[in-house]
Structure formats: C-alpha cells, structure tokens
Short mmCIF file of C-alpha atoms in Angstrom, two decimals:
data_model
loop_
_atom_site.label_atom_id
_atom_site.label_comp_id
_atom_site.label_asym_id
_atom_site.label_seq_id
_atom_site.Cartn_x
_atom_site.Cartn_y
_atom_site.Cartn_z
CA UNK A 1 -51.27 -36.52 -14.42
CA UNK A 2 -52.00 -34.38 -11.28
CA UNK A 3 -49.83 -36.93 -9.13
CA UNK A 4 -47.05 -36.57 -11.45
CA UNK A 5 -47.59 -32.56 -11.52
CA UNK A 6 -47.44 -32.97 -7.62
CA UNK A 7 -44.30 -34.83 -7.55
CA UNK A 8 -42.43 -31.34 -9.13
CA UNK A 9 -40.08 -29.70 -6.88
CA UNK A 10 -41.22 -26.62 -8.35
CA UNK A 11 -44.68 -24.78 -7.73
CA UNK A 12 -47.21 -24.80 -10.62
CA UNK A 13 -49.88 -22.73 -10.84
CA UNK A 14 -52.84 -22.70 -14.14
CA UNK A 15 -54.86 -19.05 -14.19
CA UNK A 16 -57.54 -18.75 -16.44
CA UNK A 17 -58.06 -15.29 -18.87
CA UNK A 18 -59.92 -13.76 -16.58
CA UNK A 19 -57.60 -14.38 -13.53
CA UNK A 20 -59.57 -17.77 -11.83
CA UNK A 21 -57.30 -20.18 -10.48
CA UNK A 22 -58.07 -23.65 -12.20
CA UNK A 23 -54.78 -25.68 -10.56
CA UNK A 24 -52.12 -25.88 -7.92
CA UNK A 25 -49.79 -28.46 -6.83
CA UNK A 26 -48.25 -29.55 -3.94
CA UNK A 27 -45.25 -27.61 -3.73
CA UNK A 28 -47.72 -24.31 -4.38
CA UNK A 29 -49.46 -25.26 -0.91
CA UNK A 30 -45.98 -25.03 0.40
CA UNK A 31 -44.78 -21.52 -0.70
CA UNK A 32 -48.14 -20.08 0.25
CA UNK A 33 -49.80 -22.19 3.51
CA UNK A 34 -53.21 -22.38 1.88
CA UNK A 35 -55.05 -25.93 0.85
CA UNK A 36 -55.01 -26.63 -2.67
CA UNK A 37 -59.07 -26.33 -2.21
CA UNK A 38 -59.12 -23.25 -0.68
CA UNK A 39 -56.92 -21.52 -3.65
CA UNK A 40 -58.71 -23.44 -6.62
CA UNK A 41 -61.87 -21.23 -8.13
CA UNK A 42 -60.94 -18.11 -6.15
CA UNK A 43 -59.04 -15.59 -8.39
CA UNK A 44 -55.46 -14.67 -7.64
CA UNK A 45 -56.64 -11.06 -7.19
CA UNK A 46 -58.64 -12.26 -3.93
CA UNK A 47 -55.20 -13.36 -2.38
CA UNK A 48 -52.98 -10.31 -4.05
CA UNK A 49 -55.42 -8.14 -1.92
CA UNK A 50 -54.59 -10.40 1.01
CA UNK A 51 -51.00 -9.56 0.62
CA UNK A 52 -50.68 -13.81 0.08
CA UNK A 53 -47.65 -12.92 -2.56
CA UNK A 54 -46.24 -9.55 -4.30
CA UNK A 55 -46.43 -8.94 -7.19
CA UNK A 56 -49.23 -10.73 -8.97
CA UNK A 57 -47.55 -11.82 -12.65
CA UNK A 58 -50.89 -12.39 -13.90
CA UNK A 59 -51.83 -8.66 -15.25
CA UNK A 60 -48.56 -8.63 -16.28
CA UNK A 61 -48.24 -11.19 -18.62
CA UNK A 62 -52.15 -10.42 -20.20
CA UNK A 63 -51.13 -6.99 -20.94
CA UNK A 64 -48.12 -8.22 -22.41
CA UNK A 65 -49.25 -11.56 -23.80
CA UNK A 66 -45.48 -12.77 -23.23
CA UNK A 67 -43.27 -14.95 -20.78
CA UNK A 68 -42.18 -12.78 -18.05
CA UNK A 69 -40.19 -14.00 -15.09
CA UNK A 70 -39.73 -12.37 -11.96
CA UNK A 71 -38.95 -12.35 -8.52
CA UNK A 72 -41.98 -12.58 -5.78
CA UNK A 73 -42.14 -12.29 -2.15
CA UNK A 74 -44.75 -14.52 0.13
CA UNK A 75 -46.59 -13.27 3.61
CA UNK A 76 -44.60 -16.78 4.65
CA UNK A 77 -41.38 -14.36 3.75
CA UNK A 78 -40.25 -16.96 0.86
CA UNK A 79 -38.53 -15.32 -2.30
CA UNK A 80 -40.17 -16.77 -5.19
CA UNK A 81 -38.41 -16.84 -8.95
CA UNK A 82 -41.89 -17.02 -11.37
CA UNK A 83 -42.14 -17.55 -14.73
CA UNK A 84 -45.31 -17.28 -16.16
CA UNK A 85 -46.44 -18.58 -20.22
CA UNK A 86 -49.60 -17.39 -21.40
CA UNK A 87 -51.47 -20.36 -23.45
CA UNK A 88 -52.76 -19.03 -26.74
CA UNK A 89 -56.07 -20.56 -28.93
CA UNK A 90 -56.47 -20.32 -32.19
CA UNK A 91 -57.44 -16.91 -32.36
CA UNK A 92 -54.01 -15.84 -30.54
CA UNK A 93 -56.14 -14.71 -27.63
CA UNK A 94 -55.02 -15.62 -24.26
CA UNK A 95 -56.91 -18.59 -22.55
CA UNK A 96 -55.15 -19.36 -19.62
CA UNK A 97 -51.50 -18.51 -18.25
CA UNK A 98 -49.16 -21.34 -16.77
CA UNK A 99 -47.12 -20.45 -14.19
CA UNK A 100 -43.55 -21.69 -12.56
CA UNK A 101 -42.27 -21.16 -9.23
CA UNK A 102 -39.27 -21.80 -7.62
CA UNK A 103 -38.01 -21.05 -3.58
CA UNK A 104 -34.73 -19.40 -4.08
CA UNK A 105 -35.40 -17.95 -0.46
CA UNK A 106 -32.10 -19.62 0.93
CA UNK A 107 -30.12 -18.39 -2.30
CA UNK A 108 -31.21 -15.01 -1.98
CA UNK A 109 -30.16 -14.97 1.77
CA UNK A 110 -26.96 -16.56 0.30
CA UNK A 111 -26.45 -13.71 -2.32
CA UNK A 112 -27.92 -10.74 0.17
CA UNK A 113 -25.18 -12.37 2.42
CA UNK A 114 -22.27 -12.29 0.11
CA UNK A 115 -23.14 -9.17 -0.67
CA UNK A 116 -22.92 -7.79 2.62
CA UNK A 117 -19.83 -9.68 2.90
CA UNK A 118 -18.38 -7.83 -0.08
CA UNK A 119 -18.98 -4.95 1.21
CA UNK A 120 -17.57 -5.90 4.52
CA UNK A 121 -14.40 -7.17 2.77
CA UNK A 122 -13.98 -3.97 1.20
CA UNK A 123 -14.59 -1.81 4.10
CA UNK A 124 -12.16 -4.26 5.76
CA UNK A 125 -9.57 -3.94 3.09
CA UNK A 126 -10.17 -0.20 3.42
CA UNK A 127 -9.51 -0.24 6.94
CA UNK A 128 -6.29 -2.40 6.72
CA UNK A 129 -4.80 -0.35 3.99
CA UNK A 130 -5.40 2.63 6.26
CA UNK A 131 -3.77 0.57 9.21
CA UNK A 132 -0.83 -0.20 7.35
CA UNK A 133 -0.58 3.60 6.00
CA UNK A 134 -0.43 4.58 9.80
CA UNK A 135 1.80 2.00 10.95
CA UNK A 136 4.32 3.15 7.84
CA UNK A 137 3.91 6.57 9.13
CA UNK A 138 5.08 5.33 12.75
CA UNK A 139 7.40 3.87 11.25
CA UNK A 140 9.05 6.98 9.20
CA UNK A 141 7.40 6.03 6.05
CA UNK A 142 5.53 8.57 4.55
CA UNK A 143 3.66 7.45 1.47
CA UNK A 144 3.30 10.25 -1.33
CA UNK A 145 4.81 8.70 -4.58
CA UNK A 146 4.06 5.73 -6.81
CA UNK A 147 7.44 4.93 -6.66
CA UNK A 148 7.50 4.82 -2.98
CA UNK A 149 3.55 3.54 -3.21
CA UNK A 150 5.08 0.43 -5.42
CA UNK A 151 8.31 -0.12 -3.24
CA UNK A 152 5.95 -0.12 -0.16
CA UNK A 153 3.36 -3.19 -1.68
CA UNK A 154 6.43 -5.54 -2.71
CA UNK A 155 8.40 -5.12 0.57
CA UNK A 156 4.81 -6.26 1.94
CA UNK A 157 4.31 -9.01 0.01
CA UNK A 158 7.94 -9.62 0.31
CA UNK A 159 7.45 -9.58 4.06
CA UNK A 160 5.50 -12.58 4.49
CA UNK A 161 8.58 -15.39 3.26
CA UNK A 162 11.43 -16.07 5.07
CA UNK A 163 13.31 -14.79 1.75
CA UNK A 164 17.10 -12.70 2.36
CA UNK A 165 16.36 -9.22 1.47
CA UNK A 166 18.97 -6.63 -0.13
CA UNK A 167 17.72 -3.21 0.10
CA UNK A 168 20.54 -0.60 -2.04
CA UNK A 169 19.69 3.07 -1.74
CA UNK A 170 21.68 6.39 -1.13
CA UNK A 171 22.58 7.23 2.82
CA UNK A 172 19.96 8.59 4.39
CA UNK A 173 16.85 7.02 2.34
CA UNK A 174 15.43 4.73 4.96
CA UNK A 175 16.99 1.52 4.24
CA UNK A 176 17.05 0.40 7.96
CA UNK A 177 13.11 1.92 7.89
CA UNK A 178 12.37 -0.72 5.67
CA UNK A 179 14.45 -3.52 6.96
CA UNK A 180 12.10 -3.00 9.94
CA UNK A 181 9.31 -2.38 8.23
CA UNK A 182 9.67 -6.01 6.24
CA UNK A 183 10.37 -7.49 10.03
CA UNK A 184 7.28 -5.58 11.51
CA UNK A 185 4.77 -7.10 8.42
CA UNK A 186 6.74 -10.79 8.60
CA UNK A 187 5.63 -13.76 10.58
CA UNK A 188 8.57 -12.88 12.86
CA UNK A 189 6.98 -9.56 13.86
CA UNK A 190 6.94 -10.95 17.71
CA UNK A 191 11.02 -12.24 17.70
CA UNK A 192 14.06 -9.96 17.85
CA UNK A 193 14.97 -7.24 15.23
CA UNK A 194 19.12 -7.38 15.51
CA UNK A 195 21.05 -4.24 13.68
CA UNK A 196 24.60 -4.41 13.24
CA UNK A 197 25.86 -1.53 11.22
CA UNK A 198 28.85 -3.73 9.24
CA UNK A 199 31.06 -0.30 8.64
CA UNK A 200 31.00 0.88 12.44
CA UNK A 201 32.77 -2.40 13.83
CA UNK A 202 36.66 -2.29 13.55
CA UNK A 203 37.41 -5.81 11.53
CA UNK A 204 39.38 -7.32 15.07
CA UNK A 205 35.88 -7.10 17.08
CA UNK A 206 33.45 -7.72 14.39
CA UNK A 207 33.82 -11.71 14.11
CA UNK A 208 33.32 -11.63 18.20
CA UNK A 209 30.31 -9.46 17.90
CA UNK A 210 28.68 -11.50 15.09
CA UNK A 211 29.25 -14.38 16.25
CA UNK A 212 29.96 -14.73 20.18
CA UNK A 213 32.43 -16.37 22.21
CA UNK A 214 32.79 -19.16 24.56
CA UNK A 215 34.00 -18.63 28.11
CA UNK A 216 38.18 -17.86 27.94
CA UNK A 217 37.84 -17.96 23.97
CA UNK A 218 41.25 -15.37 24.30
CA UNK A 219 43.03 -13.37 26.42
CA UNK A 220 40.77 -10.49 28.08
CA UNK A 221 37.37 -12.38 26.71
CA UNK A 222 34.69 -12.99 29.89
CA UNK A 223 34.42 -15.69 32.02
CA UNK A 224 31.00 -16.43 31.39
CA UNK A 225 31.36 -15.63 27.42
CA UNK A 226 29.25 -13.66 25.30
CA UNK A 227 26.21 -13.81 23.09
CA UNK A 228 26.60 -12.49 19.39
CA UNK A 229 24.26 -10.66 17.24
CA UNK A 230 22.78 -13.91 15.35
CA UNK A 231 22.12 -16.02 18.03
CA UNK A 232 20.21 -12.87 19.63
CA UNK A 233 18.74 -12.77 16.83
CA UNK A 234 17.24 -16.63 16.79
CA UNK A 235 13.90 -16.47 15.96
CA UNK A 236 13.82 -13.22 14.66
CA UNK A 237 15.93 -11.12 11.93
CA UNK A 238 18.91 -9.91 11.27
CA UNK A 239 19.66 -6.71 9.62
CA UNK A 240 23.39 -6.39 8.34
CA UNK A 241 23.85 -2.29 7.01
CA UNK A 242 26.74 -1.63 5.11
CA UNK A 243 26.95 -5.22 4.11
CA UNK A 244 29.49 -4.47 1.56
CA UNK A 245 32.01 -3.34 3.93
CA UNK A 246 33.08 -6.69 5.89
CA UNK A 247 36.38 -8.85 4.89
CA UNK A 248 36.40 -11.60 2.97
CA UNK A 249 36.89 -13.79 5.86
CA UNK A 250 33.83 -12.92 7.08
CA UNK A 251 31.73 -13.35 3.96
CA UNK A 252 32.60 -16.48 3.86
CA UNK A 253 31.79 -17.24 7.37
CA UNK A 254 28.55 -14.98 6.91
CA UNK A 255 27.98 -17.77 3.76
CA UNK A 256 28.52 -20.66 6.11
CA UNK A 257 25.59 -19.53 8.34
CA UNK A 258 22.96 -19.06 5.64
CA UNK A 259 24.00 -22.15 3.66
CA UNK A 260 23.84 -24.36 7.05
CA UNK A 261 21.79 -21.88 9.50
CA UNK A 262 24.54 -23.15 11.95
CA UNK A 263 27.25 -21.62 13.47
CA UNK A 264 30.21 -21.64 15.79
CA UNK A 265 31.28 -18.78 18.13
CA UNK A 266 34.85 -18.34 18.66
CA UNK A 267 36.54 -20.79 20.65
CA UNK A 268 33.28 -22.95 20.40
CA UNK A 269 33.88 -27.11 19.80
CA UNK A 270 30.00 -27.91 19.00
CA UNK A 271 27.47 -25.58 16.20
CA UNK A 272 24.85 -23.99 17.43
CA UNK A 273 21.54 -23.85 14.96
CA UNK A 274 19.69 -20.63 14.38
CA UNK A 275 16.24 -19.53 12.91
CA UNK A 276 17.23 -16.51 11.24
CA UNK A 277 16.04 -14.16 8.66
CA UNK A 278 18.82 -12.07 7.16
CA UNK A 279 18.12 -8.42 5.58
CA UNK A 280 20.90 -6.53 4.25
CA UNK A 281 21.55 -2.74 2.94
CA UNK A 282 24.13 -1.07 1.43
CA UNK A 283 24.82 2.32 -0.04
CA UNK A 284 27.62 1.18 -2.28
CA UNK A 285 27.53 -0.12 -5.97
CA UNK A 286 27.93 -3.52 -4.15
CA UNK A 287 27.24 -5.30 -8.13
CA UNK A 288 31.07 -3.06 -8.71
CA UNK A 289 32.79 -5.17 -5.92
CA UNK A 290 31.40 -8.91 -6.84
CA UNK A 291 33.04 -8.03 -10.43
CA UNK A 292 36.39 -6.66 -8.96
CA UNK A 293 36.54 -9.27 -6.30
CA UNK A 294 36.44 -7.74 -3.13
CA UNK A 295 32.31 -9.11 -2.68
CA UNK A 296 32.22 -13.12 -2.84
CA UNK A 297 29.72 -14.02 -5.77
CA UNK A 298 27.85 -16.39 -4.19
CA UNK A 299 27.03 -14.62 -1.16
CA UNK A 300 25.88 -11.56 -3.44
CA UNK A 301 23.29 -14.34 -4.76
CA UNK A 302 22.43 -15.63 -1.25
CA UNK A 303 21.50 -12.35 0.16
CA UNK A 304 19.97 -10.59 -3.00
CA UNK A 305 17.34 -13.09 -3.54
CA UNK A 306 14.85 -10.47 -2.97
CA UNK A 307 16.50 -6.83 -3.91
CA UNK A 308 14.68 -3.88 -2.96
CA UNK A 309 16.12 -0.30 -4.23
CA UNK A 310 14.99 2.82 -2.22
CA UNK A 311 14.89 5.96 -4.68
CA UNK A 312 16.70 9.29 -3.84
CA UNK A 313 14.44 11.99 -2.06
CA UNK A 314 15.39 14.43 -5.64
CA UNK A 315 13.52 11.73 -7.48
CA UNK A 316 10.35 11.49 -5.84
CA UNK A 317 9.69 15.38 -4.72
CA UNK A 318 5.88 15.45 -4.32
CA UNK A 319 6.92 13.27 -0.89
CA UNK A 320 9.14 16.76 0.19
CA UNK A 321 6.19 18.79 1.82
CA UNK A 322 4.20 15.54 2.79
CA UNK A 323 7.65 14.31 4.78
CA UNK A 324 8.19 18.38 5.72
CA UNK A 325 4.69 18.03 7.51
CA UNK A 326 5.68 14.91 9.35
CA UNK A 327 8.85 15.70 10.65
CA UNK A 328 7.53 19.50 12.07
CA UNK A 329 5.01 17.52 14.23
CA UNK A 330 7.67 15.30 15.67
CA UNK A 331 10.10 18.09 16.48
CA UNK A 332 7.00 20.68 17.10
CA UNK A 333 5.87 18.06 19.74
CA UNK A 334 9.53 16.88 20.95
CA UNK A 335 10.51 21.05 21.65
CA UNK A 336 7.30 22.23 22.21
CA UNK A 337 6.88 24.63 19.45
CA UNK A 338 4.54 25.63 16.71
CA UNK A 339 6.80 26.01 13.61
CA UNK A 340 5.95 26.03 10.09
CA UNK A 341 6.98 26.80 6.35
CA UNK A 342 5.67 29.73 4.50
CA UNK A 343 5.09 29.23 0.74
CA UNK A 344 8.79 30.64 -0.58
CA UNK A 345 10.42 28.58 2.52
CA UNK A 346 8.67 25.27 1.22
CA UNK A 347 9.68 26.34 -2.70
CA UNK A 348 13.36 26.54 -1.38
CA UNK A 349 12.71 23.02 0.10
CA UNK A 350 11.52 21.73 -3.44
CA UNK A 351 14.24 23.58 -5.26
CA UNK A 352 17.01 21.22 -3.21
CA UNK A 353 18.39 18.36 -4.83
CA UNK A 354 19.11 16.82 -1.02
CA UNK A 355 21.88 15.12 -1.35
CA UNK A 356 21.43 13.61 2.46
CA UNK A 357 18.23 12.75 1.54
CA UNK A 358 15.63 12.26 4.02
CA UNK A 359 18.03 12.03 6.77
CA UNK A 360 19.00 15.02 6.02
CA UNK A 361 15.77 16.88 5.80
CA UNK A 362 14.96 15.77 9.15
CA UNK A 363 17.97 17.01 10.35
CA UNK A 364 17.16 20.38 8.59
CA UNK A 365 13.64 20.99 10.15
CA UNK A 366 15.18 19.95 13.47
CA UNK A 367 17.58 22.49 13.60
CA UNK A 368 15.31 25.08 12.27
CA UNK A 369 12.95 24.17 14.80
CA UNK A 370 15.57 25.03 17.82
CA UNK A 371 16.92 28.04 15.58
CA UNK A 372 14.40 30.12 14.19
CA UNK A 373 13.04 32.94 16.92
CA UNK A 374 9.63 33.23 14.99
CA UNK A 375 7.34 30.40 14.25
CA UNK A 376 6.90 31.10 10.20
CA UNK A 377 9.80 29.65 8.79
CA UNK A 378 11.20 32.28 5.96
CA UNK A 379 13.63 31.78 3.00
CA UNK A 380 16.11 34.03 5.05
CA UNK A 381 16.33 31.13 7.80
CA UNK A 382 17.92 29.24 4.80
CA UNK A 383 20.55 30.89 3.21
CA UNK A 384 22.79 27.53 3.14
CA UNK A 385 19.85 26.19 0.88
CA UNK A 386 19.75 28.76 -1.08
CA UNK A 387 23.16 29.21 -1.68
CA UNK A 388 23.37 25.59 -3.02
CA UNK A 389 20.62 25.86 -5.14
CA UNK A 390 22.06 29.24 -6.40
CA UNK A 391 25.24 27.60 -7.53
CA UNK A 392 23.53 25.15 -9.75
CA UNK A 393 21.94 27.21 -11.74
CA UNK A 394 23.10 26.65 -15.22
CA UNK A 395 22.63 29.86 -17.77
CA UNK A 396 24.00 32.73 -18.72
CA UNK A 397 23.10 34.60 -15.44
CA UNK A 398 25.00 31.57 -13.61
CA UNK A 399 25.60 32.83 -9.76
CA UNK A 400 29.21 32.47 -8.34
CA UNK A 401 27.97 32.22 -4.91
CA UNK A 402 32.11 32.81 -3.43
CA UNK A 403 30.27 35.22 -0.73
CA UNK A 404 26.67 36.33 0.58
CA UNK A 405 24.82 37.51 -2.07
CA UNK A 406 21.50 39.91 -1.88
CA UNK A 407 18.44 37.07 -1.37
CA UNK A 408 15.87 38.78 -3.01
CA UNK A 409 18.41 38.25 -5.98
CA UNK A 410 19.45 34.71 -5.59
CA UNK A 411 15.62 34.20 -4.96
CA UNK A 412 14.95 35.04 -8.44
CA UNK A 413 17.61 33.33 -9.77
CA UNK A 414 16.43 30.33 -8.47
CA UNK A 415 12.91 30.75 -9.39
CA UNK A 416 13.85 31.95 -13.03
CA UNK A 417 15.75 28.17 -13.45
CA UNK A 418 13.21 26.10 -11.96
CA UNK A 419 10.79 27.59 -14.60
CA UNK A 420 12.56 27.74 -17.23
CA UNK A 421 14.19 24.02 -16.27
CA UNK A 422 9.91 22.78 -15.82
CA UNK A 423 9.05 24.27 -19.31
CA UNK A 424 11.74 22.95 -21.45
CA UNK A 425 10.56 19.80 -19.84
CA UNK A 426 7.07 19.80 -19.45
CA UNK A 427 6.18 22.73 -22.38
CA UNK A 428 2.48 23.57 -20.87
CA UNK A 429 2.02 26.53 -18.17
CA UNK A 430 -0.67 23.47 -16.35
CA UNK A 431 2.08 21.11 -16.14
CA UNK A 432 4.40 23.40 -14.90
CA UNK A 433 2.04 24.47 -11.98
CA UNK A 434 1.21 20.93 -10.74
CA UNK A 435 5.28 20.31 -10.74
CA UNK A 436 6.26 23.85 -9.29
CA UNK A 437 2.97 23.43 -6.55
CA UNK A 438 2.10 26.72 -7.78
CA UNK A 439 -1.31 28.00 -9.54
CA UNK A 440 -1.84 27.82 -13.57
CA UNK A 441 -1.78 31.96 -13.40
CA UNK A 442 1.29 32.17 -11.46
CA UNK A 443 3.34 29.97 -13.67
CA UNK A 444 1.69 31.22 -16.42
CA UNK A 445 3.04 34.79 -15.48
CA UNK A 446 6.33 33.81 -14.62
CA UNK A 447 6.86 32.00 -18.04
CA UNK A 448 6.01 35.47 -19.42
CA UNK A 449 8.36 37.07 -17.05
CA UNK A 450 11.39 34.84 -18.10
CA UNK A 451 10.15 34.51 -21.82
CA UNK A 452 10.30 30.82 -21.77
CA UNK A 453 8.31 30.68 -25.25
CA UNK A 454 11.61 32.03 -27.28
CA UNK A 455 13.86 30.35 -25.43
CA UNK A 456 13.26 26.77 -26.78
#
C-alpha cells in the first residue's frame, strides 16, 4: 500500500488528533525538502514554527471538523492547493485528518502572469485609445459626441480593408478629414494620399489629370508626358471629393479602373496596373442622381461599399465649445494671441445653426482672432451671429432684423427662444441646463422669467 501511495502525483499527508504526523509520501518529501523520517512522529506544529509551510490546515479543520481546502505556501516558495478530510470514529470524534496536496506553483505563476498581462492589455488599450484620440485631434477631429464617437470606431475598423469608402456629409463637415483619417489608420498609412477635388477640374482637363498622358498624346501635351493622379497614387489611396460631379464618360472610365485596377492614359497603346484604394465624398444627394440618371448605378455600388455619413455641426452641439477650444489654440498660436470666449459669446456660438459647419466655425474664430482689439471675445464682436439667430426666432415677438437692432434686445430675444424652444422639448429645468450649458438655478429662473410653465 505505501508503494502505491508513493506512486501519487499528489502529496499525502495522515495527522493524528492531536497534530502527530503518522505518514508522508514521496511527492510530500518533494514540496517540502525534508526525509520522510525526519517529518514522521514530529507534529506539524514543530515545522509551522519553522516556517516549513503557511498556513497549517490542521487547527483548521479540528475546530471545524470539516473538509477545508486551501492554498499554502512552502519555505521552497511552492504554492500548494490542500485539502484536508478529518477521519471520524464511532463517537464522531476526530481521529486523524487526511490530507491532499497538489503543486499548482507553475499555474499560479501562469494566472499571477495573465493577470498582470490583463492589466497590461488594458493599460495598453488605454494608452492606444488615447493615441488615437490625439492623432484625431491632429488630424482636425475633435471627439465630443456619440455620434461622432460611433462614426470615429467604424471608419477605424473600416480602415483596416482595402474596401471603397463613400463618405456623404454637408460642405464643410470634414469629409476629406476622414478620407485621411481612414488612409492614416489603413495598411497604406506609408503610400501616397492623392486628392482630386472632382468639381474644381473643368471636364476638358480632368480625363488628362486622372489619368495621364503619353509623350505627344495631343497638340500642346509634353514631350516627356505626364503622370495622373491614380498612378501617383499606386500603392496608396485615392480620394475623389465631389464624386458626383464628373461626366458620364468618366464614370465609366472611373468603373473600368476599379473593375480591372488597370488603366490607360491618353494616347497610351499598353494598361498600366495599379494598387489603389479609392475613397470618395460628396455633398450632394448623390442616391437623387443614380435614380434620374445622371450617376451610373453600378459605379454608385462599386464605390459605396462602405458608406460613411458625417452629421451636420447643428446636430451634434456639445462638440461646438470642445471644437471652439481647438481652433483658438491653432489661430492663438499661428497670430500670436491670447483670445478667448466669454460665457454670452460661447451661448451665441451654441445658439447658431452653422450652416458652413465646421469649416465655417474655423473660419469664424480666425477672423475674430485678427479682428477683435481685446482678448475676451464679447457678443458685440458678433453681431452677424446674432442677427441670424435673431431672424429665426419663431413667436409672437418674431424680430425683423431689416437693420441694426439694440443687442441687449436681440440678446434676449434669443435667449427667451432657446428656453422656451429646450422646455417644450425637454420639460425639466435639469435638462434644460445640461442642453443650454447653463446651471439648474439659472434655467430655472429664466423659465420663470419667460413663463414657460403656461405656455405648453
């Protein structure tokens, strides 16, 4: 029986009631470096006070006259999972306990190492989600919406095939910031980023500048020929904007080149391949012109096999201050300045519907920057602002803004819509606050001053 109990993999160790050791086998003699002799008659509270192993099981499991399992550490720095079974007589009193040992010291390195490597992944993931946040940000991407937030994770995960991309949005929204953005996450981050705005080239130059020309193609065209925008852009992308605006002839030549990623250039005999990936953009209702004609069909399908839509700056205007903040420390930094926004200034800025968009709001801040003498930006710096918003508003003390008005006035005006507009909406003073960016008190007082209650 002993050589069979040696055989076990596992230690096992017979204590008698009052703590004397009566057996140990093999693997025992392993996990603690100590002859089987010179353990056997010696009680295991002799070696505890050694420090030979911690915890000792054995007062555990008389006191609770149960199986307990636990984890014990040797002076040999082995992890040890025990599991002791007190042995019962007749009586139910304890005569001797049995216990079971097993060296898990290489799994718990294992799971002491995973764990650090979870938390190494997730500092890592951390750190990369910051990266990307300030590579958007050199990029013109500011991050402050879930809609943007969303937009931002597919064009990433979009990035990484070789997928055509068609991003739609209003002018100004950053479509050709995320056509570069895509190109900066892709595996073609390292080739060329070509940008041919479709709407700038007059129709007689644009096949030439797409697609090239061989030496003497025509009358007036170079000796040595000329490169065009897709074989520049071998190995990289290409980023077509106003991709609803070329002629059919072109489409279908376009349609050639991603059906067969081959072209010719004009007055070429021979096709020249091309590793391309093609983004497009457009501000148009480009689904409009496939169903009236002028947009081929089945290049709509070739390039919107990923489509991407870019949401106006009026529908996503928590990112307003956030991209206000960002473009005053480019142009505060480009002109040397120290510019900023008071509270009323950055209310006008909400109160804007925008219509350029973000282009437009960095075009804004720019020329305040260069125009206003003082460095707090006031609602009087605006009056074009607030003359727009002023015309808008829709009630029965409607502004006719035909010639300069008082500002404290239009002001009020202003502010008395944009409450009244959030409460019919939102109908809770703490709602109203978060979307105004004012406190609960203040809106709370102005829905008082403007009787919003009686006006549902």
């Amino acid at each position: 029986m002993e050589q069979i109990l040696n055989m076990s993999f596992d230690e096992i160790f017979v204590v008698d009631k009052n703590g004397y050791i009566l057996f140990v086998n093999e693997a025992a003699v392993k996990h603690y470096g100590i002859k089987a002799e010179e353990l056997i008659g010696k009680t295991v509270y002799h070696f505890d006070k050694q420090g030979l192993w911690e915890p000792t099981i054995f007062p555990i499991v008389m006191k609770e006259k149960k199986r307990i399992t636990m984890l014990q550490t040797t002076s040999f720095g082995k992890t040890l999972l025990v599991t002791a079974n007190p042995v019962f007589d007749e009586n139910n009193e304890i005569v001797m306990v049995v216990e079971n040992a097993r060296d898990i010291t290489e799994m718990e390195l294992l799971r002491q190492l995973l764990s650090e490597e979870k938390i190494k992944a997730k500092k890592y993931k951390s750190q990369l989600k910051e990266y990307h946040k300030r590579e958007l940000d050199l990029s013109g991407f500011v991050i402050g919406s879930k809609k943007m937030e969303e937009l931002v994770e597919t064009a990433q995960r979009v990035a990484i095939t070789d997928s055509t991309v068609l991003i739609l949005g209003e002018t100004g929204v950053g479509k050709t910031l995320l056509a570069k953005l895509i190109h900066k996450l892709s595996p073609r981050a390292d080739g060329p980023f070509i940008t041919l705005n479709c709407a700038a080239i007059p129709d007689q130059l644009f096949e030439s500048e797409l697609f090239g020309y061989s030496p003497g193609a025509f009358t007036g065209a170079s000796k040595s020929g000329k490169m065009g925008l897709i074989e520049l852009a071998d190995g990289g992308t290409l980023f077509l904007d106003e991709i609803a605006e070329i002629s059919p002839q072109m489409q279908a030549k376009l349609l050639q080149v991603i059906e067969e990623r081959q072209f010719y250039n004009i007055g070429g005999k021979t096709p020249k391949k091309v590793d391309i990936r093609i983004i497009t953009a457009t501000n148009r209702d480009i689904k409009t012109y496939v169903k009236n004609g002028s947009f081929r069909q089945d290049l709509y399908y070739r390039l919107n096999t990923i489509e991407l839509v870019i949401p106006p700056l009026r529908e996503r205007p928590e990112e307003i201050i956030l991209l206000t903040e960002h473009f005053l420390k480019i142009y505060n930094k480009k002109y040397g300045t120290n510019k900023y926004f008071s509270k009323d200034a950055q209310n006008l800025l909400l109160a804007y519907s925008w219509p350029g968009n973000v282009r437009e709001l960095a075009h804004v801040i720019e020329r305040l920057i260069i125009t206003t003498p003082e460095d707090k930006i006031q609602p009087r710096h605006l009056p074009h602002l607030v003359n727009d918003i002023a015309q808008k508003v829709d009630d029965e003390d409607t502004i006719s803004v035909k010639k300069l008005i008082p500002l404290d006035y239009a002001l009020e005006q202003v502010e008395k819509q944009l409450v009244k507009t959030a409460y019919s909406k939102l109908k809770s003073s703490y709602k109203v606050a978060k979307a105004l960016n004012i406190s609960q008190s203040k809106a709370y007082r102005l829905m008082r001053k403007f009787d919003c209650h009686n006006s549902d």
